[in-house]
Short mmCIF file of C-alpha atoms in Angstrom, two decimals:
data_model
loop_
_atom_site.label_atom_id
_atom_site.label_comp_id
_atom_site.label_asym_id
_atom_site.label_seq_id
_atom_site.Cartn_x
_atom_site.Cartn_y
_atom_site.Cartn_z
CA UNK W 7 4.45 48.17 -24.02
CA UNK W 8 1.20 49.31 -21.94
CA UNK W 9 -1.49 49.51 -24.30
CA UNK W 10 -3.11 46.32 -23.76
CA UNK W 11 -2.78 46.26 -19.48
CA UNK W 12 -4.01 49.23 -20.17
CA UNK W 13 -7.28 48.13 -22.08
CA UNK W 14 -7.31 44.93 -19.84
CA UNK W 15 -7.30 47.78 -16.47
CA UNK W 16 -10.20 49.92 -18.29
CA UNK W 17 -12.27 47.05 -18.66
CA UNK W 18 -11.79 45.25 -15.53
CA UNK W 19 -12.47 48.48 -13.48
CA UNK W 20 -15.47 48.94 -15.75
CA UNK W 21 -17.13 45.75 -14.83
CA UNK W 22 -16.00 46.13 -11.34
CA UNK W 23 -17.93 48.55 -10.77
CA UNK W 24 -20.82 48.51 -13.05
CA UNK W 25 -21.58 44.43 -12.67
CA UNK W 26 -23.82 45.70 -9.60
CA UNK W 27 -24.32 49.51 -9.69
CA UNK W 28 -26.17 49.31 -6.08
CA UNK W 29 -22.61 48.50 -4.73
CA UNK W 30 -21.00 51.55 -6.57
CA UNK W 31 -20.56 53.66 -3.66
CA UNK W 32 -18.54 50.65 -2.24
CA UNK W 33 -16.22 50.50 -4.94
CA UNK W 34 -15.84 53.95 -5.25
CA UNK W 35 -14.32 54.33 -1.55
CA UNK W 36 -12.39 51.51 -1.81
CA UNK W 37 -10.82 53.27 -5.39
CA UNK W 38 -10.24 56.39 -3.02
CA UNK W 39 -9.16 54.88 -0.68
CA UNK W 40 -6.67 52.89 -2.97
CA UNK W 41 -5.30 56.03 -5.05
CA UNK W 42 -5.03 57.89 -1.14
CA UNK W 43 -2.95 55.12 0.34
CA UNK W 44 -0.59 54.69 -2.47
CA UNK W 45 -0.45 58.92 -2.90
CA UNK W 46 0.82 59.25 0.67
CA UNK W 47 3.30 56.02 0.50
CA UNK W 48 4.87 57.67 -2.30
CA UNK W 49 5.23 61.09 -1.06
CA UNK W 50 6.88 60.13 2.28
CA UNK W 51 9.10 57.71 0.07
CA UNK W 52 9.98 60.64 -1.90
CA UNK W 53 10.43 62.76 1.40
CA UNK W 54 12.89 59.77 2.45
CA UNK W 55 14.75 60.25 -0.72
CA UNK W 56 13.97 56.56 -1.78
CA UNK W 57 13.70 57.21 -5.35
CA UNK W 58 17.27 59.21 -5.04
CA UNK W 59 15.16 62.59 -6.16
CA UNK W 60 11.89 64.00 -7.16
CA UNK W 61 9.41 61.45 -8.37
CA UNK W 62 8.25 62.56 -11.74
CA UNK W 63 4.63 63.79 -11.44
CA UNK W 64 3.80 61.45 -14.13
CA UNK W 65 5.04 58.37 -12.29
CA UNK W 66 3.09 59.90 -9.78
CA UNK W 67 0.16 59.92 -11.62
CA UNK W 68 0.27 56.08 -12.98
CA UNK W 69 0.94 55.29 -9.30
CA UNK W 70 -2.39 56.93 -8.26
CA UNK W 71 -4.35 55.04 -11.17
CA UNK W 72 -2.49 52.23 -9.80
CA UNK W 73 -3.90 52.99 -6.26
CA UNK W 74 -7.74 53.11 -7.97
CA UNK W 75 -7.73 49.66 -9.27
CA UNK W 76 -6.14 47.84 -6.79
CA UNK W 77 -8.44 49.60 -4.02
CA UNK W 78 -11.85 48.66 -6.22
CA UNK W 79 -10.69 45.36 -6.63
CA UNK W 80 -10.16 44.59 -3.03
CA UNK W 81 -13.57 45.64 -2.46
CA UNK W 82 -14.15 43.10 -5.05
CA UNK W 83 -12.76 40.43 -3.94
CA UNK W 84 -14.33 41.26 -0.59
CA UNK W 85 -17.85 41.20 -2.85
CA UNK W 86 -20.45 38.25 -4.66
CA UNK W 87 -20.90 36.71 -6.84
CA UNK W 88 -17.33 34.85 -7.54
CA UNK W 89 -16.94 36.13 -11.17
CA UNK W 90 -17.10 39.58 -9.57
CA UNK W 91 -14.23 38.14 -7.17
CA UNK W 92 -12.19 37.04 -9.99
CA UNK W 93 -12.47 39.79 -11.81
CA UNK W 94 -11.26 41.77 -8.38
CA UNK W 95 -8.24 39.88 -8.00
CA UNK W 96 -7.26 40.39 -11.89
CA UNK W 97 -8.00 43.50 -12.02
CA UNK W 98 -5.04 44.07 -8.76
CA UNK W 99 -2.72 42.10 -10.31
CA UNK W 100 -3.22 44.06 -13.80
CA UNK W 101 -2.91 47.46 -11.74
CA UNK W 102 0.20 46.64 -10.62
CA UNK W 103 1.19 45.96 -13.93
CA UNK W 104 -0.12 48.96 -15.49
CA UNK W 105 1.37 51.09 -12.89
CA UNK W 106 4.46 49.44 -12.77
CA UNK W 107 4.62 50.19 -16.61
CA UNK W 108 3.60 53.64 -16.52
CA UNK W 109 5.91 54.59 -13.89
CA UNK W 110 8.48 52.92 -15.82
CA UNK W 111 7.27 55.16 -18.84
CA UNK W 112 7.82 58.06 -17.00
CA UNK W 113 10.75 58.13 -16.36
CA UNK W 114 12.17 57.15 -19.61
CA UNK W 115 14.94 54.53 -19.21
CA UNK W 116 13.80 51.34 -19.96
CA UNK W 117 11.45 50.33 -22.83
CA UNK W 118 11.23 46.68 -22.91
CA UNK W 119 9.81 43.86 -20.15
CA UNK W 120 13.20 42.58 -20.10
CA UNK W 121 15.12 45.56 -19.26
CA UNK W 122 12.83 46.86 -16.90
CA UNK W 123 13.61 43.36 -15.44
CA UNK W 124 17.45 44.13 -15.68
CA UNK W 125 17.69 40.94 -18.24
CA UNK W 126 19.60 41.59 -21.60
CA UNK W 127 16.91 42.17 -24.41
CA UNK W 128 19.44 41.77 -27.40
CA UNK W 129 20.52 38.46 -29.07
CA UNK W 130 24.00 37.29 -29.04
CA UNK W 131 25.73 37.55 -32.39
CA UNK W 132 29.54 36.57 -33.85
CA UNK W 133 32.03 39.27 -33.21
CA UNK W 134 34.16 40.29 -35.97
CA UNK W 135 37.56 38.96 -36.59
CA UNK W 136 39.90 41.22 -34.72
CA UNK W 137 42.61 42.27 -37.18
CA UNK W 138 46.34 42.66 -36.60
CA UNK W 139 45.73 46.28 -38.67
CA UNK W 140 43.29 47.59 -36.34
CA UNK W 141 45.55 47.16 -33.16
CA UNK W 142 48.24 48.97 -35.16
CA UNK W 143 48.17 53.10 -34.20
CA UNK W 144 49.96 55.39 -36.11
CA UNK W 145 49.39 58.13 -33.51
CA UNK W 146 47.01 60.24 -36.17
CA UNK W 147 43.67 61.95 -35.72
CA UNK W 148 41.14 58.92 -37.17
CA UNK W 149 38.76 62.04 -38.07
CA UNK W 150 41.84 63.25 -40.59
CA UNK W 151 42.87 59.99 -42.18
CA UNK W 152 39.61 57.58 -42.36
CA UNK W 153 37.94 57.14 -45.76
CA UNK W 154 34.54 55.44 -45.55
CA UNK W 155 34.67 52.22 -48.24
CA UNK W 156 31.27 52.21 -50.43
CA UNK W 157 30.00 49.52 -48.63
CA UNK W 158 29.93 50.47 -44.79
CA UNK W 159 26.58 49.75 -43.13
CA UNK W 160 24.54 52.94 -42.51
CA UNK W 161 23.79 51.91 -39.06
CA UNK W 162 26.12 50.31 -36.29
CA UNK W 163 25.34 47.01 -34.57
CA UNK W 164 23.95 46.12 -30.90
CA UNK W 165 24.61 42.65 -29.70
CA UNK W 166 24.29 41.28 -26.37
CA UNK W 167 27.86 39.77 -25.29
CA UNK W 168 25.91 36.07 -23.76
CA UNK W 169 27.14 32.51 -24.30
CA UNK W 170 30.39 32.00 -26.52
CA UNK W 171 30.53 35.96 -26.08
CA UNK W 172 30.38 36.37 -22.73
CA UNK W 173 32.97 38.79 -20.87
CA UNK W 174 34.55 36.18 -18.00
CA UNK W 175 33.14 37.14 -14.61
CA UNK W 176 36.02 36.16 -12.17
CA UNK W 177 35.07 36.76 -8.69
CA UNK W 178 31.69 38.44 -9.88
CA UNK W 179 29.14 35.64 -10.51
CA UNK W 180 26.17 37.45 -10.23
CA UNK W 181 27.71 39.69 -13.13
CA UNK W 182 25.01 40.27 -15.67
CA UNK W 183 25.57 39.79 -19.41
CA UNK W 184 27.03 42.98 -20.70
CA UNK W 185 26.23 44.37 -24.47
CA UNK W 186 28.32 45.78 -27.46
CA UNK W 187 27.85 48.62 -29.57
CA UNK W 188 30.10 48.19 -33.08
CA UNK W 189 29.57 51.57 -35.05
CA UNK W 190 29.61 51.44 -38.83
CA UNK W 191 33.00 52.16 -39.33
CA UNK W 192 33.72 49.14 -37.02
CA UNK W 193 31.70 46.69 -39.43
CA UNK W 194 33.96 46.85 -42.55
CA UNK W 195 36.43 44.55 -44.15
CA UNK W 196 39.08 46.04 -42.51
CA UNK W 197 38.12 48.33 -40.05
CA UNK W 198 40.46 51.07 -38.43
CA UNK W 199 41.63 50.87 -33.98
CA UNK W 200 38.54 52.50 -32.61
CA UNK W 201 38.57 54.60 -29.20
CA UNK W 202 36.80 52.30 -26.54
CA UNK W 203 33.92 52.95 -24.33
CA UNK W 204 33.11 51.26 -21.19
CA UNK W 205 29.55 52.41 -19.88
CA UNK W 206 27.41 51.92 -17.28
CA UNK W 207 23.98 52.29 -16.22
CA UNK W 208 21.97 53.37 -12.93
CA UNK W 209 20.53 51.14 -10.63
CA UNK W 210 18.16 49.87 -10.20
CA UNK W 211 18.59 48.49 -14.03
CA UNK W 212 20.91 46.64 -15.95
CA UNK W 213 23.23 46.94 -18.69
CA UNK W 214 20.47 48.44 -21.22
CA UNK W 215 22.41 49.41 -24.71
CA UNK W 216 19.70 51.67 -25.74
CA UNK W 217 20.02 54.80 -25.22
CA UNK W 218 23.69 54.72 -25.82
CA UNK W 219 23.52 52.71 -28.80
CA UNK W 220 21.09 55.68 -30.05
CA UNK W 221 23.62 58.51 -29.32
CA UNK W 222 26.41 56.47 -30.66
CA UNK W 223 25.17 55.76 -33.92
CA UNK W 224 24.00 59.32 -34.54
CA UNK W 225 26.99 60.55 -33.83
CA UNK W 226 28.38 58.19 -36.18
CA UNK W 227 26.15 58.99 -38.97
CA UNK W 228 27.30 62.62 -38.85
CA UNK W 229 31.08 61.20 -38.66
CA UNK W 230 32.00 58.67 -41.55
CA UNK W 231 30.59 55.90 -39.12
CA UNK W 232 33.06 56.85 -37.07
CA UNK W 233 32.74 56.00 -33.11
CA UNK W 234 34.09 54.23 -29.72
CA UNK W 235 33.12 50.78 -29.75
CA UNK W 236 30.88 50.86 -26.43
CA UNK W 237 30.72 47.97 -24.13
CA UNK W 238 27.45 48.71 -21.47
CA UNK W 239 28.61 46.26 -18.96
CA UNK W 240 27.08 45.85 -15.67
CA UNK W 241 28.48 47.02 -12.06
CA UNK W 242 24.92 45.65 -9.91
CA UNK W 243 24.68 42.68 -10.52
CA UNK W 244 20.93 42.90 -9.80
CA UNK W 245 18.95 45.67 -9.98
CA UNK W 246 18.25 46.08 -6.59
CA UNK W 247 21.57 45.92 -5.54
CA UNK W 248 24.87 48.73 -5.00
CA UNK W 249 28.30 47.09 -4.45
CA UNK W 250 29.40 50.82 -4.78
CA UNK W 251 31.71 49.68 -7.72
CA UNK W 252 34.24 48.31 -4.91
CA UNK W 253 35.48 44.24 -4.64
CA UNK W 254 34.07 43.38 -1.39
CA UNK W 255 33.28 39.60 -0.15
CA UNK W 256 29.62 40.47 -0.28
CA UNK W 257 28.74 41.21 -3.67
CA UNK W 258 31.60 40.12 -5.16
CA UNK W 259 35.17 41.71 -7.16
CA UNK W 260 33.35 44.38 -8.50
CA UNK W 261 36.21 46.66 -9.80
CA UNK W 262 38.22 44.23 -10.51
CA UNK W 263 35.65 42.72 -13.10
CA UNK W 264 35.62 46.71 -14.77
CA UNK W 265 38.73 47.99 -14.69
CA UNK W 266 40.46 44.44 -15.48
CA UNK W 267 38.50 41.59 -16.72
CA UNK W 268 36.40 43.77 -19.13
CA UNK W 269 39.12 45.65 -20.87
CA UNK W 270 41.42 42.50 -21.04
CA UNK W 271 38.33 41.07 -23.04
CA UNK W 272 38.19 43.93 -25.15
CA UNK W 273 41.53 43.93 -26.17
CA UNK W 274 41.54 40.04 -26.68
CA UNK W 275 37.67 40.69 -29.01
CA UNK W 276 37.79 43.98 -30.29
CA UNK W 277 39.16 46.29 -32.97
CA UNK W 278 40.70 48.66 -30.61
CA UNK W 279 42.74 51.07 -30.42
CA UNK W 280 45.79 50.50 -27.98
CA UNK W 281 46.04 54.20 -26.89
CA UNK W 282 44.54 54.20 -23.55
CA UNK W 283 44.35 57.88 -23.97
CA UNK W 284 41.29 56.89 -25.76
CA UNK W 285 39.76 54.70 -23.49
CA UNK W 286 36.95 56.20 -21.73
CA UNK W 287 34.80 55.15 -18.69
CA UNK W 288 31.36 56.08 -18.45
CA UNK W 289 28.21 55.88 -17.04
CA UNK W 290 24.83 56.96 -15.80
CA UNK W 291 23.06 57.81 -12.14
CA UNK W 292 25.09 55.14 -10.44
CA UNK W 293 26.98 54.12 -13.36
CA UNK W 294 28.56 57.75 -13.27
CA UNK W 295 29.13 57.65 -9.88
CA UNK W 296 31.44 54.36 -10.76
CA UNK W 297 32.79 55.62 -13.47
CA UNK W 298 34.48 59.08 -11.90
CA UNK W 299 35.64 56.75 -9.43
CA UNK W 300 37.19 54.17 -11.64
CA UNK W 301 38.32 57.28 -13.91
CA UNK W 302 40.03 58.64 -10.58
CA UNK W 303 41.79 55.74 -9.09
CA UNK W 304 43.12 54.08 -12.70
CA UNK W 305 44.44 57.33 -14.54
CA UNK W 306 46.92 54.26 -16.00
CA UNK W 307 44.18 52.52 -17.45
CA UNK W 308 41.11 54.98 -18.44
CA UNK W 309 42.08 57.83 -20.45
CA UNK W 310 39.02 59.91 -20.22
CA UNK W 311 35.69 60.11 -18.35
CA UNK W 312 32.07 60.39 -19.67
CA UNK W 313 29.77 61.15 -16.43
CA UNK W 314 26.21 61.72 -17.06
CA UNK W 315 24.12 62.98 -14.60
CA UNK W 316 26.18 60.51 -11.78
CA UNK W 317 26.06 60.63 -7.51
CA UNK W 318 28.66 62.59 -6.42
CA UNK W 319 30.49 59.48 -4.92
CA UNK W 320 29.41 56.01 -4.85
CA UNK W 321 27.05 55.38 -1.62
CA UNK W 322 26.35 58.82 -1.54
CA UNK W 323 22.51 58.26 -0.99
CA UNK W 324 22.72 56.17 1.67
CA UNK W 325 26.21 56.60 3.87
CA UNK W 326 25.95 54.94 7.05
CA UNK W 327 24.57 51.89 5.41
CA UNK W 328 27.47 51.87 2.84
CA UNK W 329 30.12 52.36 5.65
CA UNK W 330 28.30 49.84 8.01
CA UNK W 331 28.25 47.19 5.22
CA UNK W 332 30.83 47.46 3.07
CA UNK W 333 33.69 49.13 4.92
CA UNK W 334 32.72 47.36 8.23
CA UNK W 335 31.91 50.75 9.71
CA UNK W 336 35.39 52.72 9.04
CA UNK W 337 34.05 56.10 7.82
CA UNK W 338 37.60 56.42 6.84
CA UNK W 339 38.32 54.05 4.40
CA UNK W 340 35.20 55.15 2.72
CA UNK W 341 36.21 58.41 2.54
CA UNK W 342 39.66 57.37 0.88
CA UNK W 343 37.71 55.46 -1.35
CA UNK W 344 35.87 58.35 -2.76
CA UNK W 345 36.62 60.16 -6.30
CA UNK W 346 38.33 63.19 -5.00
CA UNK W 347 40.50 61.32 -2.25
CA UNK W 348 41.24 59.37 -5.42
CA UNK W 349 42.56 62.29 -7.20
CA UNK W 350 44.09 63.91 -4.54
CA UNK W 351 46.29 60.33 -4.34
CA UNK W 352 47.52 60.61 -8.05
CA UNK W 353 49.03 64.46 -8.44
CA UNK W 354 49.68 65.20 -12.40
CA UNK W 355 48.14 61.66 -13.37
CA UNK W 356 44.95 63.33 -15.14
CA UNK W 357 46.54 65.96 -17.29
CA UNK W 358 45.02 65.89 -20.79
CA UNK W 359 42.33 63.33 -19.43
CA UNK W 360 38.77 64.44 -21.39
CA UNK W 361 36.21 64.53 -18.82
CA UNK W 362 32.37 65.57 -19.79
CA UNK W 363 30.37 65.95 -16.73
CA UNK W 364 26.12 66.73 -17.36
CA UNK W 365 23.45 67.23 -15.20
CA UNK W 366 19.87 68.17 -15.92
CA UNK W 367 18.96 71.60 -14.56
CA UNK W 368 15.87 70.49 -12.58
CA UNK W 369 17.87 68.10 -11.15
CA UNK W 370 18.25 69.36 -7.26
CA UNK W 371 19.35 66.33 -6.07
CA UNK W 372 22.34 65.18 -8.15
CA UNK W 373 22.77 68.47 -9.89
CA UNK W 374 24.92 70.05 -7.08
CA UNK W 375 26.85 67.10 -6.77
CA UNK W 376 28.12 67.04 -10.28
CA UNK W 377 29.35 70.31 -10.39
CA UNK W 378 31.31 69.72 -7.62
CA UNK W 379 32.78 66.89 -9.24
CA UNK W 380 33.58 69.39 -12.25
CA UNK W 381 35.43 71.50 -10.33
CA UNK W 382 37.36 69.14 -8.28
CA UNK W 383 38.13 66.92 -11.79
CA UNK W 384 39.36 70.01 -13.44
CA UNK W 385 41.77 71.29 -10.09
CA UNK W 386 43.18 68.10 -10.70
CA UNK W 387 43.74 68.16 -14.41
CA UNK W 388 41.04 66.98 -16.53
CA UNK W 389 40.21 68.75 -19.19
CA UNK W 390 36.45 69.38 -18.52
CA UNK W 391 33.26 69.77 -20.15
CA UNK W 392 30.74 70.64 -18.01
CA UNK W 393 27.13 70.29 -19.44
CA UNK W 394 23.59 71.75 -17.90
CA UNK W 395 20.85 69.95 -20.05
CA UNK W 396 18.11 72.34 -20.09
CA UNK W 397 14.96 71.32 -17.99
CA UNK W 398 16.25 67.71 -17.64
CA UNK W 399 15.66 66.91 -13.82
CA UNK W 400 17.24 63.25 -13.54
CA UNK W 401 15.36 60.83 -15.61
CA UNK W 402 14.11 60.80 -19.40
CA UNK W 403 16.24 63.90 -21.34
CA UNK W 404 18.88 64.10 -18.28
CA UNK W 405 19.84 60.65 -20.11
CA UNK W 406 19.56 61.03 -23.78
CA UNK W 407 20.69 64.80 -24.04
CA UNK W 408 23.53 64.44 -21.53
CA UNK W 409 24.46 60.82 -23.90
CA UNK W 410 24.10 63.16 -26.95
CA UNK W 411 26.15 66.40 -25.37
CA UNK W 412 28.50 64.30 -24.22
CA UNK W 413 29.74 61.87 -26.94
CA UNK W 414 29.73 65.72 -29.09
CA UNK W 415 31.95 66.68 -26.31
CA UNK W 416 34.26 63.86 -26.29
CA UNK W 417 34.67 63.09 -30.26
CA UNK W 418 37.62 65.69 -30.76
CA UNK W 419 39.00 64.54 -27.66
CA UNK W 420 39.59 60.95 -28.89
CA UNK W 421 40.42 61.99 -32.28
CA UNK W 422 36.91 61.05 -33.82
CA UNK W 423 36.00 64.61 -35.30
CA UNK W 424 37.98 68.02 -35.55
CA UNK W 425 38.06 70.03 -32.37
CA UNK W 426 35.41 73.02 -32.43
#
């Protein structure tokens, strides 16, 4: 996705500053000067905990290559004759883009244009029928009694879920399309009640199937194409927006959209199973942060919890302005409102409940955080995982080996592979 800004960046800054080598040591400050200002931006945004923890050093880097060719190409653009000028003002708006890209790259969670964009990057495609047999549960193990006909795909099936497809809003307009993950096993003639999924990603983003789609399907390959049907649905509604997973009358019914309009059309769409003990809730970053909370306050509704690397409450990186805007500044009701308040209002609701908590171990600033929300889901209940990935800080490997821990974690627990 960067190669050619990149190419287009090396050879704008080339003629930039070799068109008229007299003016080189012009160019050359203003390329200091550039890499400098947008160094020191960053690091006192980092300080401020913008980026909600450490700013990868490669993001870093990009941003500083970044601050080169946007500083020679105001000097430019300041510069004769007026190819030299034009040249200046491309070569700032393909910096941008290169850094933009590269900082993206670094941190590993989007890969194409339109999900860095939070737009949905899949095509729409038919559901299958839902059958009357796949609604039917006989109560046993799917692990003990599936039998994989000959002609199951080897790979599962991403869709976006836009146009005839689309999961009904309600009092969320700005909802974005969601996406749907059918595993193998989910694709046959007459496919068996699947566990369900309900995932979420971190903002700023969208409801990206990627990654999850990834750890799904290998999980299925090693399981008979067994696993949940996943719906990554979205809990923004833009990517620079936090409702903090509440209905409020500023961004919208929020919760209501997750925890009611999405499973409703999931049950109405999908080959399901109608044991919510194997409906999970999950999510990354932000999307974790929603889904403990959901998990917490609808023990009726999700049977377990998949959190990876999530906030320890949603609106936990920026309080006051939560509480000032979407609690019209009662501290308390926000504090009600949080996971463990949640729990602590439903005693002997969670028992049995799966939970899989994972953090990445160079992850200071959410890492804490989730264990606390380890211990506190298993005082109430949960049965918990609780998953360090291994020199994972928050980004990149914090999201595909907690994904890939996790879903191993929580296949016995919805009856998807033998327990050990």
């Amino acid at each position: 996705m960067v190669i050619v800004p990149r190419i287009a960046f090396v050879v704008l800054l080339a003629f930039v500053v070799l068109a008229r080598p007299v003016r080189f040591r012009r160019v050359a400050i203003g390329a200091v000067l550039g890499a400098v200002i947008l160094w020191v931006t960053a690091a006192v945004l980092e300080h401020e905990g913008t980026f909600d923890g450490p700013l990868p050093r490669l993001a870093m880097l990009w941003g500083v290559c970044a601050g080169l060719g946007i500083g020679a190409g105001v000097v430019a653009v300041l510069s004769r004759p007026w190819a030299r000028r034009l040249a200046g003002i491309v070569l700032i708006l393909v910096s941008i883009l290169v850094g933009t890209l590269g900082v993206n790259r670094a941190y590993g969670i989007t890969h194409t244009f339109a999900a860095l964009l939070g737009v949905q990057a899949y095509d729409v495609v038919p559901l299958p029928a839902a059958t009357p047999a796949a609604g039917a549960d006989d109560g046993a193990d799917l692990y003990k009694t599936w039998v994989a006909p000959a002609d199951m795909p080897a790979h599962g099936q991403v869709s976006a879920l836009g146009g005839s497809e689309r999961i009904p809003f309600g009092n969320f307009p700005k909802a974005r399309d969601g996406a749907l993950y059918l595993p193998p096993a989910a694709l046959v003639a007459h496919p068996p009640a699947l566990p369900l999924l309900v995932f979420m990603m971190g903002q700023p983003g969208g409801p990206d199937p990627t990654h999850l789609a990834t750890a799904l399907d290998a999980f299925a390959a090693a399981h008979h194409g067994l696993a949940p049907i996943a719906i990554v649905a979205d809990q923004l509604g833009a990517p620079d927006l936090d409702p903090v997973c509440r209905d409020s009358s500023r961004y919208g019914a929020v919760s209501t959209y997750l925890n009611t309009l999405v499973p409703q059309y999931a049950q109405a769409h999908l080959n399901i199973t109608a044991d919510h003990s194997r409906w999970v809730i999950g999510g990354y970053s932000n999307g974790g942060a929603c889904a403990f909370a959901f998990a917490a306050a609808h023990p009726d509704l999700w049977g377990g919890l998949l959190d990876i690397s999530g906030n320890e409450y949603p609106g936990s990186e920026h309080v006051s302005h939560t509480v000032a805007e979407l609690f019209g500044g009662d501290k308390a009701a926000f504090e009600a409102a949080m996971p463990t308040a949640q729990l602590a209002a439903h005693p002997g609701a969670y028992a049995g409940h799966p939970a899989v908590f994972t953090w990445g171990t160079e992850d200071p600033t959410f890492g804490p955080g989730q264990k606390r929300n380890a211990d506190a889901a298993r005082a109430a209940g949960f049965n918990v995982a609780a998953i360090p990935i291994a020199g994972a800080g928050h980004v990149g490997t914090a999201l595909t080996g907690g994904l890939d821990a996790a879903i191993q974690a929580l296949g016995p627990a919805i009856g998807l592979a033998p327990p050990g």
